[in-house]
Short mmCIF file of C-alpha atoms and ligand atoms in Angstrom, two decimals:
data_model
loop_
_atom_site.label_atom_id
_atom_site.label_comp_id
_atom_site.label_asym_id
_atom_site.label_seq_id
_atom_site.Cartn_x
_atom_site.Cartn_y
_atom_site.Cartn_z
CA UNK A 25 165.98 -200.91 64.79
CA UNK A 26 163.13 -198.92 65.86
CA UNK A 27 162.92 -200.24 69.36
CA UNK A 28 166.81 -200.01 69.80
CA UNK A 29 166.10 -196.48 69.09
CA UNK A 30 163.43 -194.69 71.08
CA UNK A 31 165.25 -191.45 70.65
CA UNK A 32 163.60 -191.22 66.90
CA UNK A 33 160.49 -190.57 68.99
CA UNK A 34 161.85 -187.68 70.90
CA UNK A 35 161.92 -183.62 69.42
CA UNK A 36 165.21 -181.45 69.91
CA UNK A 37 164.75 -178.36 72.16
CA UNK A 38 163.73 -175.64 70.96
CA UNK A 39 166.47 -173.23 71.06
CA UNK A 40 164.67 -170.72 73.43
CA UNK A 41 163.53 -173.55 75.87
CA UNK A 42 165.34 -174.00 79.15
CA UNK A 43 168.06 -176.69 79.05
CA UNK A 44 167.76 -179.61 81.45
CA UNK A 45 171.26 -178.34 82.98
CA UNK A 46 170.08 -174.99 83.44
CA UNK A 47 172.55 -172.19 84.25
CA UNK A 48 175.29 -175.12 83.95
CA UNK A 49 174.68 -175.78 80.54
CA UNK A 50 177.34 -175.36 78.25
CA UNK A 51 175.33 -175.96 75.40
CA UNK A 52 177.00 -178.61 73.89
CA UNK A 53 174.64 -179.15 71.36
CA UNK A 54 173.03 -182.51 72.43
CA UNK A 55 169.88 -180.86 72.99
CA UNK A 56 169.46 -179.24 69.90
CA UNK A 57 168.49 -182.97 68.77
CA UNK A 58 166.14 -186.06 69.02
CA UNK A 59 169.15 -187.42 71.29
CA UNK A 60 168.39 -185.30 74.29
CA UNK A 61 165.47 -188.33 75.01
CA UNK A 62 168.80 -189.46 76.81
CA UNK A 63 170.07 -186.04 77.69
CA UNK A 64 169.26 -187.38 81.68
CA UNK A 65 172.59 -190.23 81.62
CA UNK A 66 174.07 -188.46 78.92
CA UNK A 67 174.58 -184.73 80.00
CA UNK A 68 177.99 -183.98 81.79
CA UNK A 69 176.76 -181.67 84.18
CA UNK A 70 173.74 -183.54 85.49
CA UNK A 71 175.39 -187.10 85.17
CA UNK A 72 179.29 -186.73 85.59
CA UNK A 73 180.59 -190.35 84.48
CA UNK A 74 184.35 -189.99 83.61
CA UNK A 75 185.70 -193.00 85.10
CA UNK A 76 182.82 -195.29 83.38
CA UNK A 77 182.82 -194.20 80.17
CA UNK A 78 187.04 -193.86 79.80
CA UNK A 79 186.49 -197.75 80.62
CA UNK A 80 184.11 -198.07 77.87
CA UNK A 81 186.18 -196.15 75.78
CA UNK A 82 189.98 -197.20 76.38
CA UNK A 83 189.60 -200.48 78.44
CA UNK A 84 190.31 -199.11 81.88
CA UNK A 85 189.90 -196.17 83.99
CA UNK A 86 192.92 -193.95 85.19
CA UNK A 87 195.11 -195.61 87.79
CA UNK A 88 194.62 -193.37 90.61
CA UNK A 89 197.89 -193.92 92.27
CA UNK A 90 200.10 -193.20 88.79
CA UNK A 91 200.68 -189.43 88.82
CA UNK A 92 200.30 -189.20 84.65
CA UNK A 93 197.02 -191.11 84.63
CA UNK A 94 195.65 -189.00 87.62
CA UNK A 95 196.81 -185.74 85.82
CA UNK A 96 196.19 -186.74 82.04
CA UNK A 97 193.77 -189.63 81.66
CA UNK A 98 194.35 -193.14 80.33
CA UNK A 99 197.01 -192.69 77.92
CA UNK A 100 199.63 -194.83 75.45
CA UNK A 101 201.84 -192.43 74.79
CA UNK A 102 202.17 -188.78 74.95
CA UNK A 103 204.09 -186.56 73.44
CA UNK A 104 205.59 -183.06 72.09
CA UNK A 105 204.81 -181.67 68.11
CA UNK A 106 204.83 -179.64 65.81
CA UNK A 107 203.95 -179.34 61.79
CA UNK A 108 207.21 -178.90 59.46
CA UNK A 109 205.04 -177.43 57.25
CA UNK A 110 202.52 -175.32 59.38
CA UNK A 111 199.14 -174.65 58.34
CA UNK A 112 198.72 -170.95 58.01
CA UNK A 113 195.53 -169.35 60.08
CA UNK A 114 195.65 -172.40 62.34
CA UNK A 115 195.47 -172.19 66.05
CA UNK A 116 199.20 -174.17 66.74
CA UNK A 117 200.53 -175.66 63.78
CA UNK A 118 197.13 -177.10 62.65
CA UNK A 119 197.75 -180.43 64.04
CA UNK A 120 194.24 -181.32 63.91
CA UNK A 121 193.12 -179.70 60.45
CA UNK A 122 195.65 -181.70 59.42
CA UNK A 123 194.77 -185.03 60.75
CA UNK A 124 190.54 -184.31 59.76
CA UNK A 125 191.92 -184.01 56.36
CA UNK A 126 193.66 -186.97 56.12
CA UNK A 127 191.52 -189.19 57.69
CA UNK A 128 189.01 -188.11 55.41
CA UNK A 129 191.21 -188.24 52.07
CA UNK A 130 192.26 -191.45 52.87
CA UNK A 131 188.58 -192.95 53.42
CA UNK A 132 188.65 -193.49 56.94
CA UNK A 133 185.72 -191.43 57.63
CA UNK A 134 182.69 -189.98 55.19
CA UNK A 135 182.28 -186.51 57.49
CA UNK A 136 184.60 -185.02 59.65
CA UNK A 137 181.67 -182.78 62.70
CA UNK A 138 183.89 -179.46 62.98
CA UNK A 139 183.49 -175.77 63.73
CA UNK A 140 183.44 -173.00 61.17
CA UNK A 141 182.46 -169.42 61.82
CA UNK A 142 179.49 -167.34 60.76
CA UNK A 143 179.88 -165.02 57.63
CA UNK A 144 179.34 -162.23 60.06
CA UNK A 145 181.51 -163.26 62.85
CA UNK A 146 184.61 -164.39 63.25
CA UNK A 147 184.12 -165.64 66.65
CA UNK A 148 180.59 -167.27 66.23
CA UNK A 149 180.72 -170.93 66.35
CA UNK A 150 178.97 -172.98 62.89
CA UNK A 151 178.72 -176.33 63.32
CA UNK A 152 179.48 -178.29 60.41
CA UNK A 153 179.78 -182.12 59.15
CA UNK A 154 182.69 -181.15 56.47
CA UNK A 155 183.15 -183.80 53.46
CA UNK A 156 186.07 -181.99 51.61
CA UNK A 157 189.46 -180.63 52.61
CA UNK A 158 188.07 -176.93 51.92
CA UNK A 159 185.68 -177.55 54.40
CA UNK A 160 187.36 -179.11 57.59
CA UNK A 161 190.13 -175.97 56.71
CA UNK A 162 187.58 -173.38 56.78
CA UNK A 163 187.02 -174.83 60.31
CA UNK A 164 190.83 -174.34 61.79
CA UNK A 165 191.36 -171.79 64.69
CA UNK A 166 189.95 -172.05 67.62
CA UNK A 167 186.31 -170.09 68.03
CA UNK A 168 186.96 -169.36 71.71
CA UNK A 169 183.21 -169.45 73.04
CA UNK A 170 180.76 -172.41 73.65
CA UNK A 171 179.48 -174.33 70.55
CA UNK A 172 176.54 -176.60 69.73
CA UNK A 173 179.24 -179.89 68.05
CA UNK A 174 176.41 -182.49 69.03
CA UNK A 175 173.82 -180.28 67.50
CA UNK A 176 174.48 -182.17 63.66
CA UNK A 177 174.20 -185.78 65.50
CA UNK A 178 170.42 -186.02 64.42
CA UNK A 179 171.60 -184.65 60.54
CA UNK A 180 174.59 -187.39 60.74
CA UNK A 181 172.02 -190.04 61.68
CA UNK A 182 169.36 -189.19 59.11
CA UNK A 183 172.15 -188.62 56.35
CA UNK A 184 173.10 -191.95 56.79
CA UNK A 185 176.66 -191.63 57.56
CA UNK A 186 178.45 -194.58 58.79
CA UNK A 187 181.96 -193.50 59.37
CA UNK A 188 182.55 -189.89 61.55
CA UNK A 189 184.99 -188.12 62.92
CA UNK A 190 184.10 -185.49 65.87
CA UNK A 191 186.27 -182.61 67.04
CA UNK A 192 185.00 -181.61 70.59
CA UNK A 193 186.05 -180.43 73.95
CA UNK A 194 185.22 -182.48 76.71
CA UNK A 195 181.87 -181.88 78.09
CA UNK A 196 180.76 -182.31 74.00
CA UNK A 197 182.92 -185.47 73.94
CA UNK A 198 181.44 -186.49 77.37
CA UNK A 199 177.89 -186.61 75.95
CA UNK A 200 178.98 -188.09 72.50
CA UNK A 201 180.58 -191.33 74.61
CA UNK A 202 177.23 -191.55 76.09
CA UNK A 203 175.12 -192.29 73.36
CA UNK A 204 177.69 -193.34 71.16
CA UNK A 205 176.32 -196.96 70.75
CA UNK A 206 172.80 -194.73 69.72
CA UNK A 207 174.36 -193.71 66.89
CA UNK A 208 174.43 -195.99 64.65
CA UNK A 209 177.73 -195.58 63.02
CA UNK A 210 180.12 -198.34 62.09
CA UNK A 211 182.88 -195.95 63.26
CA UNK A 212 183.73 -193.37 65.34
CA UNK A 213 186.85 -191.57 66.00
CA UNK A 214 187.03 -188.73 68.40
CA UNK A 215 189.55 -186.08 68.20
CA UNK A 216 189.74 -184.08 71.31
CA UNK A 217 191.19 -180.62 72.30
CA UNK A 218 191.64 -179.73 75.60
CA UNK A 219 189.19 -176.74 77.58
CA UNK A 220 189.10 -174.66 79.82
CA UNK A 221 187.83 -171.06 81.28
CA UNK A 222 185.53 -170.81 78.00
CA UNK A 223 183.01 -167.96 77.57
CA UNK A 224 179.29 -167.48 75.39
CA UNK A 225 179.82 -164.84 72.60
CA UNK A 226 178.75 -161.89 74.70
CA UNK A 227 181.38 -162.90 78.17
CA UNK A 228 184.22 -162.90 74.80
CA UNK A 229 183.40 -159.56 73.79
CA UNK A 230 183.59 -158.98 77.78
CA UNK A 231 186.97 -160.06 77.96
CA UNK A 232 188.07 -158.77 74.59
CA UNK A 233 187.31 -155.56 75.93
CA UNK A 234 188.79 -155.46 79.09
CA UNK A 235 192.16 -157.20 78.29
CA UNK A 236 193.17 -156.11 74.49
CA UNK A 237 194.38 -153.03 73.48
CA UNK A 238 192.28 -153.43 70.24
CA UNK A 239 189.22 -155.93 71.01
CA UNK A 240 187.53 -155.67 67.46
CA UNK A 241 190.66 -156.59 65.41
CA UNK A 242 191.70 -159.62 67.48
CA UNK A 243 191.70 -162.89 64.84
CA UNK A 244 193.17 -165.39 67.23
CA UNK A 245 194.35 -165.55 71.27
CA UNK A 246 195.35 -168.23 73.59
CA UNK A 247 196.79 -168.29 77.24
CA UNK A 248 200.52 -169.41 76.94
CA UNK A 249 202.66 -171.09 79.06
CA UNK A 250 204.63 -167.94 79.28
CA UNK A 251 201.94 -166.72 81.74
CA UNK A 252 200.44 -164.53 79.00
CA UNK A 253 197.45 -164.27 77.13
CA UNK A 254 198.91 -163.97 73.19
CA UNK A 255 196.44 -161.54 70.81
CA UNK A 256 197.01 -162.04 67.56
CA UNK A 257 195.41 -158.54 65.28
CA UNK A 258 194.41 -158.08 61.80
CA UNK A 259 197.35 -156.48 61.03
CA UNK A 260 199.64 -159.55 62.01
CA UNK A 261 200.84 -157.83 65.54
CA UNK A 262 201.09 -159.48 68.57
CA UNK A 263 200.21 -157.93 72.02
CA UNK A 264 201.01 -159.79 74.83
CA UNK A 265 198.88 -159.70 78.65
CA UNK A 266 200.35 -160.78 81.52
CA UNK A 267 197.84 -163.44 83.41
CA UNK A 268 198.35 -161.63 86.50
CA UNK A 269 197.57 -158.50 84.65
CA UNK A 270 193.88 -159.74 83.86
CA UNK A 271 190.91 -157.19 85.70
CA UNK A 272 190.20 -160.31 87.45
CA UNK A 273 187.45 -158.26 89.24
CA UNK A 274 185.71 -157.42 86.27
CA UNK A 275 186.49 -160.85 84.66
CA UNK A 276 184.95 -162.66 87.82
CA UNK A 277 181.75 -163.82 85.94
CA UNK A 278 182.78 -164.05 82.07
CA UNK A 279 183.56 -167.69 82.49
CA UNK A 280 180.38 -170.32 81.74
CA UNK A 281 179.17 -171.66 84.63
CA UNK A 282 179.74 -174.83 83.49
CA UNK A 283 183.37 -174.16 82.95
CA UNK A 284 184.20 -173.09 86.62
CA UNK A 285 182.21 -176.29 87.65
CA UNK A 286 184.34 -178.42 84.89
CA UNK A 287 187.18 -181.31 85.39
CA UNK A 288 187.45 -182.46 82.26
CA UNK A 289 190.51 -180.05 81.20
CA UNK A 290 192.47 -182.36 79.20
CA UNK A 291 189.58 -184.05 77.77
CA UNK A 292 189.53 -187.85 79.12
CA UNK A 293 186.99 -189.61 76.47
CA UNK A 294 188.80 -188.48 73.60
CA UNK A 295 190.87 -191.17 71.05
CA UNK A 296 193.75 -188.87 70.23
CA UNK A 297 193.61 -185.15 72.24
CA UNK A 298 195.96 -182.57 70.86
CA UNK A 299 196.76 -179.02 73.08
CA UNK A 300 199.88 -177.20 74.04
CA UNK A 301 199.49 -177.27 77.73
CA UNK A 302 202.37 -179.87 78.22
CA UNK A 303 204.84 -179.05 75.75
CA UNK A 304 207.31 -176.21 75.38
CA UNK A 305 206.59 -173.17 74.40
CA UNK A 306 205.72 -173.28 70.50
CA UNK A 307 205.09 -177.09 70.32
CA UNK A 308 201.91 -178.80 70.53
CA UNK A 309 200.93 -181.77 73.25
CA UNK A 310 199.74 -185.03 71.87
CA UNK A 311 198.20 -187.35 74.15
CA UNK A 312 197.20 -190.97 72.89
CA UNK A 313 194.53 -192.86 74.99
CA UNK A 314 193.68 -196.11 72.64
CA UNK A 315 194.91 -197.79 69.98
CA UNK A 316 192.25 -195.83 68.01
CA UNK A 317 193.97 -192.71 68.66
CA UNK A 318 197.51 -194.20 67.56
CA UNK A 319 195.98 -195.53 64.55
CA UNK A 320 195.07 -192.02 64.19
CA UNK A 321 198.15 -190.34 64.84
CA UNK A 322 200.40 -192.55 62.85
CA UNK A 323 198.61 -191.09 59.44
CA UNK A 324 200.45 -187.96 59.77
CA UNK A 325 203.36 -188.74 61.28
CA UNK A 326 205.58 -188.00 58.26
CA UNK A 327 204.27 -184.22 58.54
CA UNK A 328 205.52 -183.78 62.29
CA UNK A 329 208.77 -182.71 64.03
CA UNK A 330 208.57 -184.64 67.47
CA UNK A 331 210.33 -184.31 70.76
CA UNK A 332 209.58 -186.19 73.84
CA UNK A 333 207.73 -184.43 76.53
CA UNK A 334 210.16 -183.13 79.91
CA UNK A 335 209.27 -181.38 83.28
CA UNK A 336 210.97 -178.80 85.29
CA UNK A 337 210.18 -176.92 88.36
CA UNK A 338 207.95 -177.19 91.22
CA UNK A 339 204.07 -175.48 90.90
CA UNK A 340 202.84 -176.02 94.19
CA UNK A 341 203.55 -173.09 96.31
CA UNK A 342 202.80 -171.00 93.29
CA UNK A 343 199.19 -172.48 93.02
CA UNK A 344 198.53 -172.66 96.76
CA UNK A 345 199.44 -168.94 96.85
CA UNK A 346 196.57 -168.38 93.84
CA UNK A 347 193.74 -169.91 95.69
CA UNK A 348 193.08 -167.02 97.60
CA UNK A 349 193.69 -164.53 95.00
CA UNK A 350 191.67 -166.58 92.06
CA UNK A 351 189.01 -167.03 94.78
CA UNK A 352 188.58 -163.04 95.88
CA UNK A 353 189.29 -161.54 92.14
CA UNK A 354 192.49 -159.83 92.77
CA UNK A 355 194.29 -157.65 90.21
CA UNK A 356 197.50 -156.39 90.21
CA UNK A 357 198.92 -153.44 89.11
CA UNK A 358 200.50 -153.62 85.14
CA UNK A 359 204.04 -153.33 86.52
CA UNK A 360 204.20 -155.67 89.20
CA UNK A 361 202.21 -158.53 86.90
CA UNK A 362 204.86 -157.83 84.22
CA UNK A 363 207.52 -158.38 86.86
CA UNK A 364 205.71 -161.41 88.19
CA UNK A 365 205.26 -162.82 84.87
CA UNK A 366 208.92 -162.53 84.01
CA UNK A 367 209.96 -164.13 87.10
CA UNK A 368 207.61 -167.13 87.23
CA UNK A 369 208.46 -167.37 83.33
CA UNK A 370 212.10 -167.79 84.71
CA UNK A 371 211.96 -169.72 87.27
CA UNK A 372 208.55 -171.57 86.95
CA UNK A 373 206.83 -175.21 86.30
CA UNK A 374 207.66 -176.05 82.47
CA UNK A 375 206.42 -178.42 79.85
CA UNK A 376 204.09 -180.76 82.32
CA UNK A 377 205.09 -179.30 85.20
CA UNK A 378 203.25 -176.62 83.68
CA UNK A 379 200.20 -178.21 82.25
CA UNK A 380 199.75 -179.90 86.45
CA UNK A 381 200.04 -176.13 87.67
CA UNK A 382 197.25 -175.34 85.01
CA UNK A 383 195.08 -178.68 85.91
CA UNK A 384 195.92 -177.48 90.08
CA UNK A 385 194.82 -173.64 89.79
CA UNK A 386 191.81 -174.70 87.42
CA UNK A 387 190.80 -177.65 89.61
CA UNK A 388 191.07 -175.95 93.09
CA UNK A 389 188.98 -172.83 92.01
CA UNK A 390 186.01 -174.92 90.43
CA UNK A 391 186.15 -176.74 93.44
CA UNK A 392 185.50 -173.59 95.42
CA UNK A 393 183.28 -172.34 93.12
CA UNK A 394 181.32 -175.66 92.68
CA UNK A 395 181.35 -176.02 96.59
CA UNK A 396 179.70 -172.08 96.75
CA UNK A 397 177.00 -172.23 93.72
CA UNK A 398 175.80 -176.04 93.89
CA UNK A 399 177.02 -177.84 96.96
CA UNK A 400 174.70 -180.38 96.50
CA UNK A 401 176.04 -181.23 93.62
CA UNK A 402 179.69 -181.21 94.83
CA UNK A 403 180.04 -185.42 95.52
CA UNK A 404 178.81 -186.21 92.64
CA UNK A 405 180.04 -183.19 89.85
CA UNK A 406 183.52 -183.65 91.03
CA UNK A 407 185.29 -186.93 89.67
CA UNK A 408 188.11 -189.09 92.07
CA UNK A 409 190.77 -187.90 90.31
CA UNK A 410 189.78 -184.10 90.80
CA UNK A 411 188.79 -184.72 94.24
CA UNK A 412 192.34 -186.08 94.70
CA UNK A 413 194.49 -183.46 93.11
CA UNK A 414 192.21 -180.65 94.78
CA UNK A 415 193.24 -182.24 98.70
CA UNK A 416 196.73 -181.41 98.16
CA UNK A 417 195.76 -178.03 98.59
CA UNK A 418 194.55 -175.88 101.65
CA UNK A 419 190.86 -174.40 101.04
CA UNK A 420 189.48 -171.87 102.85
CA UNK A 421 186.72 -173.18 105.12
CA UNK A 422 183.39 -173.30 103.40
P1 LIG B 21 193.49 -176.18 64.17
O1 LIG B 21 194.04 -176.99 63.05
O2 LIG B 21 193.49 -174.69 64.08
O3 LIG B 21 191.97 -176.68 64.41
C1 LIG B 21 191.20 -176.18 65.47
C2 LIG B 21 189.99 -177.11 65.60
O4 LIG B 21 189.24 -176.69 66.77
C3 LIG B 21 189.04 -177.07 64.43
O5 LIG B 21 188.97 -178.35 63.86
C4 LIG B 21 187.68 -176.69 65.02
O6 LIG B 21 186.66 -177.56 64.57
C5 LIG B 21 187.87 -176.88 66.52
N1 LIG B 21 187.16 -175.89 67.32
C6 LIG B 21 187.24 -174.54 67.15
N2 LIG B 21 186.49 -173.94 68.08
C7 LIG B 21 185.91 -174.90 68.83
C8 LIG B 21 185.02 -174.89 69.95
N3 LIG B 21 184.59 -173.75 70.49
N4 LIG B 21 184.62 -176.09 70.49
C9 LIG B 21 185.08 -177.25 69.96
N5 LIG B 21 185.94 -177.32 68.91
C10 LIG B 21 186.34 -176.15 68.35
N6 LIG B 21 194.77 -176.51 74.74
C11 LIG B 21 195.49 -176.53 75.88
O7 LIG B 21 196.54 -177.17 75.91
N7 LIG B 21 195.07 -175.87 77.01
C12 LIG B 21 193.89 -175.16 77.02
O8 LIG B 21 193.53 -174.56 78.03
C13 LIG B 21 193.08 -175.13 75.83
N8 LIG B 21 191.89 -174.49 75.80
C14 LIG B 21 191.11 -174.56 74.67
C15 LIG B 21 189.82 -173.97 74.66
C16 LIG B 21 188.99 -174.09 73.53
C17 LIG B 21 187.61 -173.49 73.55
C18 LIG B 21 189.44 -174.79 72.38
C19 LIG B 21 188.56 -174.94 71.15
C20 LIG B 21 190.73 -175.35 72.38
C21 LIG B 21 191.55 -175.24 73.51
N9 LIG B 21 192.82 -175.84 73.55
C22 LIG B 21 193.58 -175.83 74.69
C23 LIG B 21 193.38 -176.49 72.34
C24 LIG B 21 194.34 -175.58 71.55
O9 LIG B 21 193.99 -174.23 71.69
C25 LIG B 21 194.31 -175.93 70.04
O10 LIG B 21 192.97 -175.94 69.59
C26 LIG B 21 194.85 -177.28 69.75
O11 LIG B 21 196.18 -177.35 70.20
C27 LIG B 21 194.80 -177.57 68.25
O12 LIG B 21 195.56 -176.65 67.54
P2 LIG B 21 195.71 -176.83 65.95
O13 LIG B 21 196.55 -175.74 65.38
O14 LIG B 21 196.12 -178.24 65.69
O15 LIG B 21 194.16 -176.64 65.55
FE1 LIG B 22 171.80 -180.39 76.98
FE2 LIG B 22 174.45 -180.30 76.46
FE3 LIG B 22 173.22 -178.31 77.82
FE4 LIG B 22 173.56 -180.69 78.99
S1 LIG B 22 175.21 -179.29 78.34
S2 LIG B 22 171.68 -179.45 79.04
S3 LIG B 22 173.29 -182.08 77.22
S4 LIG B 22 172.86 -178.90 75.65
#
């Protein structure tokens, strides 16, 4: 074994040592470990790899020429959901608490790698390897900032855990598929969440400040498909932003760098990837990419309500008309993004029609940004697929 694993060899990072990605580093974790000996291959934003590791991972890559594949990865089946019995203090419905749980109660795994918060902060990403129920539920909600998930790989290995679950966003799942065969698990399911526009723990207070009413007593938010961001307080009240209410301007740099220079939105590597971008308003999106991932989802499929997934309206001359605006920090005055909000809510893309005009906006600005901050990393940071969405767009001249 010890030659098939020279990473034993290798010491984590420290955590105040540069990271090989540098500014682009969304500290995913894998450096925090003996693993980053292959941090080189393995790292998303030094060696983006999509398209060989979803044909590692599911069989094939995405067909380029079928519009769900190019949108929403290699998929079986997708879908709309929803918990009859919702977990309270979940993100959605709790979807994925629920699925950890079982998976684990029924054997299928010995440790589920999920993210609780600090005793101190509510927002501070804890990595964990939960073995009971208590434990993967102390985990649900989503801590909106980057968070270490590979950084208990090295703990999983030593522990001698053959069976694992992991709960990541993409760039975390992206390095995971890399040295996956490092491991040295018998199994290995990977439950995915789609990303996007995510912050470190001082850009959140940033934002908190800027856009809520209330920042310190905010427990939960998430950007709807209403075209506002939803706040969730302490005291159960909701306050609602519209998106083209944000102080763009002052909200210009609160994203990670390696978020604006990101293409992995609906998380491609991932068995079974559950959001909300593609369903309606109140459901959750369930994509399945493997029979893995259907194995997966069939466990709870007693607990769920489902509906097919639908599409209505047309985002393209709504996200042509953001490029400029995304791209040069514009903000709007309250009134007119409330009025804005209402009518795009009225007449605007729904259910995946929605979730391409998130994929299109997101897409065409890291493009822009990418193309600005590292253009010689453009070719190679930007996979096919994104490269082919972003040319049905107009860019400004670089
Ligand atoms: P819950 O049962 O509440 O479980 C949430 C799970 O998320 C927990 O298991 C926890 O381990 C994990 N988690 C929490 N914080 C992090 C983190 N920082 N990194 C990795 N894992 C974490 N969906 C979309 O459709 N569009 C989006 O743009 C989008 N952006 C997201 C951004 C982030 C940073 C995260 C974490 C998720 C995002 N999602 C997005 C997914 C969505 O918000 C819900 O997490 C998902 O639908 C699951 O909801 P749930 O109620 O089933 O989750
Ligand atoms: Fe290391 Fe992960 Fe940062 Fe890349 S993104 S440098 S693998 S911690």
């Amino acid at each position: 074994m010890t030659s098939a694993a020279p990473h034993r060899k290798a010491k984590a990072l420290k955590p105040e040592s540069p990271r090989p990605a540098k500014a682009l580093c969304s500290e995913c974790g894998l450096c925090d470990t003996y693993y980053v000996h292959y941090v080189k291959s393995a790292c998303a934003f030094l060696n983006q790899q999509i398209a060989e590791l979803e044909e590692e991972s599911h069989g094939r890559s995405r067909d380029l020429e079928n519009e769900d594949d190019l949108y929403f990865g290699v998929h079986q089946t997708m879908m709309a959901a929803r918990k009859k019995d919702p977990i309270p203090g979940a993100q959605w419905t709790g979807i994925v608490s629920s699925l950890a749980c079982e998976m684990l109660e029924r054997g299928l795994v010995e440790g589920v790698v999920c993210v609780q918060n600090t005793p101190e902060d509510r927002f501070q990403p804890q990595v964990v390897v939960a073995r009971t129920r208590e434990e993967i539920l102390a985990a649900r909600v989503n801590k909106p900032t980057l968070s270490p998930n590979l950084s208990v790989l090295e703990e999983v290995e030593k522990s001698g855990l053959r069976r694992l679950l992991v709960i990541g966003v993409g760039c975390q799942i992206q390095a995971l598929r890399a040295v996956e065969r490092r491991l040295g698990l018998e199994k290995l399911y990977v439950l995915g969440t789609p990303c996007v526009d995510n912050v470190s723990r001082a850009g959140l207070q940033k934002f908190l400040e800027t856009t809520s009413r209330s920042p310190e007593t905010v427990v939960h938010y998430e950007f709807m498909q209403d075209f506002r961001v939803h706040f969730k307080h302490e005291d159960g009240s909701e306050e609602l932003v519209p998106f083209f209410g944000l102080k763009t301007n002052q909200l210009k740099d609160v994203f990670a760098p390696s978020c604006m220079s990101c293409f992995d939105y609906v998380n491609s590597l991932a068995d079974l990837v559950v959001g909300y971008m593609g369903a309606p308003f109140g459901w959750q999106w369930i994509v399945t990419r493997n029979d893995r991932g259907r194995e997966m989802l069939a466990l709870i499929q007693d607990q769920l309500e489902v509906q097919p997934v639908g599409s209505q309206g047309d985002r393209k001359q709504a996200v042509q008309q953001s490029i400029p605006a995304y791209d040069r920090g514009v903000t709007l005055p309250m009134w007119a993004a409330r009025l804005m909000g209402l009518v795009i809510e009225k007449i605007g893309p729904k259910g995946l029609e929605y979730a391409r005009f998130s994929i299109d906006s997101h897409f065409t600005r890291n493009y822009l940004y990418t193309r600005r901050h590292y253009p010689e990393k453009l070719e190679a940071q930007v996979p096919e697929f994104a490269k082919k969405i972003v040319s049905q767009y107009q860019l400004p001249p670089s």
